[in-house]
Amino acid sequence: MQPNMLKPSRVKTLLLLLSLTFILYLIFHVSTIKAPSLSDSLAADIVSRSPISRCHVLFAIASSSKSWPRRLSYFRLWGLRSAIRVARVVKEAVDLTDESDGVRWFVFGDDDTVFFVDNLVKTLSKYDDNRWFYVGSNSEYYEQNVKYSFNMAFGGGGFAVSHSLARVLARVLDSCLIRYPHLFGSDARIFSCLAELGVGLTHEPGFHQLDMRGDLFGMLSAHPLSPLLSLHHLDAVEPIFPNMNRTQALGHLFKAVEVDPARILQQTVCYDRSRQLTVSVAWGYAIQVYEGNESLPDLLLLQRTFTPWKRGANVDSHFMFNMRDHPRDPCKRPIVFFLESVISDKSDVLSNYIKHFVGDCVRAHALENLELIRVLSQKVELDVEKVVMNWFDMLDYGLEMESPRRQCCDISPTFNESMTIQIRQCGLDELISMHF
Ligand SMILES: *[C@@H]1O[C@H](CO)[C@@H](O)[C@H](O)[C@H]1NC(C)=O
Ligand SMILES: *[C@@H]1O[C@H](CO)[C@@H](O)[C@H](O)[C@H]1NC(C)=O
Ligand SMILES: *[C@@H]1O[C@H](CO)[C@@H](O)[C@H](O)[C@H]1NC(C)=O
């Protein structure tokens, strides 16, 4: 949804988008569960509700011949790296449902949507695809939601429709679209048709339409606890890492995504009580070191490093989340360390972050020589399989994912040029604060 681009020619192009829809089958094999003691029919029923894998998800990417060559570099990052088979079709994506093809979810996106496929697959497996689900997220930009709907899944952020709903949607789409010829994007049309079918949006905060410009730092360094599912509009923002172009920077993020997708951007906060330091880690991206005592609720606020999608002097800049100021003076900001490299060995992960030089700022003595931060962590398992302990749980298979809890971390007791941080599960009643 790009409000500045509402020219008629643009609308036409968009209407032609589906003629260039790219259908991507994800080709990893179904991981079926072992249930030898169960009768065949029950086993079949359980398998049909087993967690989905990549091969059950079909991606339909709206593109135009004009934008595609430019966007191919983003697509390659999540598409080809995920071993996705690409096919071109000229039919509307929702019309392609066939019960025999094993597709359980249809995911729609734009050619500048970057998907985090593993996280998406795990997230969708929380929902029963035999029921009607429309899963996505609205815009971060308040005015866009006022204009379209707070309950619409914005197409750039991507959204998913369960196969059972998609089949019905395909049947009624033409008749319902007649009533919405004025609507700009296919996402608004689908939203309207789904509303007529009586289906509402299931909100998943990991989808990011990113109706914003400038520096995404504030957004990426305070991601919600749910897994990162998509990023959009990366052409409109600055490269997400310094001293890299956009493609390089995104590729750099994917080095971490490939090692531990579920942890990417997840925020962990730890305190150094003796030196009075607060450290906020956005895993796989950046670490901020604050001098003094910053409370966790403050660190969860997004630093306003970005501007609204709409440009101009009289533009409202209301976003859908709570924010805090990002000081203009770089010396008043925390020291930032950006991801340098990630190494993994089975479930152990070491990620390194190097200091981003912003000028000669006077810092606390303890931080004078600090150049590198090493972070030790364990791969995050978002697995729903853990809940399969007995028969009854098995019937709920795929409908549960452990509710996420932020992890805790510890800072090495001494450090000079490099600091080591260990991320771990918090104790049962452990609080994340600078208390003694
Ligand atoms: C970005 O940098 C890479 C590596 O230096 C280069 O191959 C690529 O052409 C650059 N892309 C753009 C759009 O400048
Ligand atoms: C840190 O700040 C919080 C509130 O902002 C306060 O309750 C707490 O006592 C402070 N802790 C220390 C060690 O200064
Ligand atoms: C800390 O690092 C600095 C700069 O590299 C070095 O000169 C100093 O000797 C180190 N201090 C200790 C205690 O190792």
mmCIF file of C-alpha atoms in Angstrom, residues 12 42 71 159 363 368 384 387 400 403:
data_model
loop_
_atom_site.group_PDB
_atom_site.id
_atom_site.type_symbol
_atom_site.label_atom_id
_atom_site.label_comp_id
_atom_site.label_asym_id
_atom_site.label_seq_id
_atom_site.Cartn_x
_atom_site.Cartn_y
_atom_site.Cartn_z
ATOM 1 C CA LYS A 12 -3.478 -0.517 -13.800
ATOM 2 C CA LEU A 42 -6.235 -41.676 13.751
ATOM 3 C CA ARG A 71 13.709 -6.528 -6.252
ATOM 4 C CA PHE A 159 -0.357 -12.189 5.176
ATOM 5 C CA ARG A 363 32.296 7.627 28.163
ATOM 6 C CA GLU A 368 36.876 3.317 27.308
ATOM 7 C CA VAL A 384 5.371 -27.172 19.008
ATOM 8 C CA VAL A 387 3.796 -30.358 23.711
ATOM 9 C CA GLU A 400 0.020 -24.547 20.643
ATOM 10 C CA SER A 403 4.068 -18.607 25.051
#
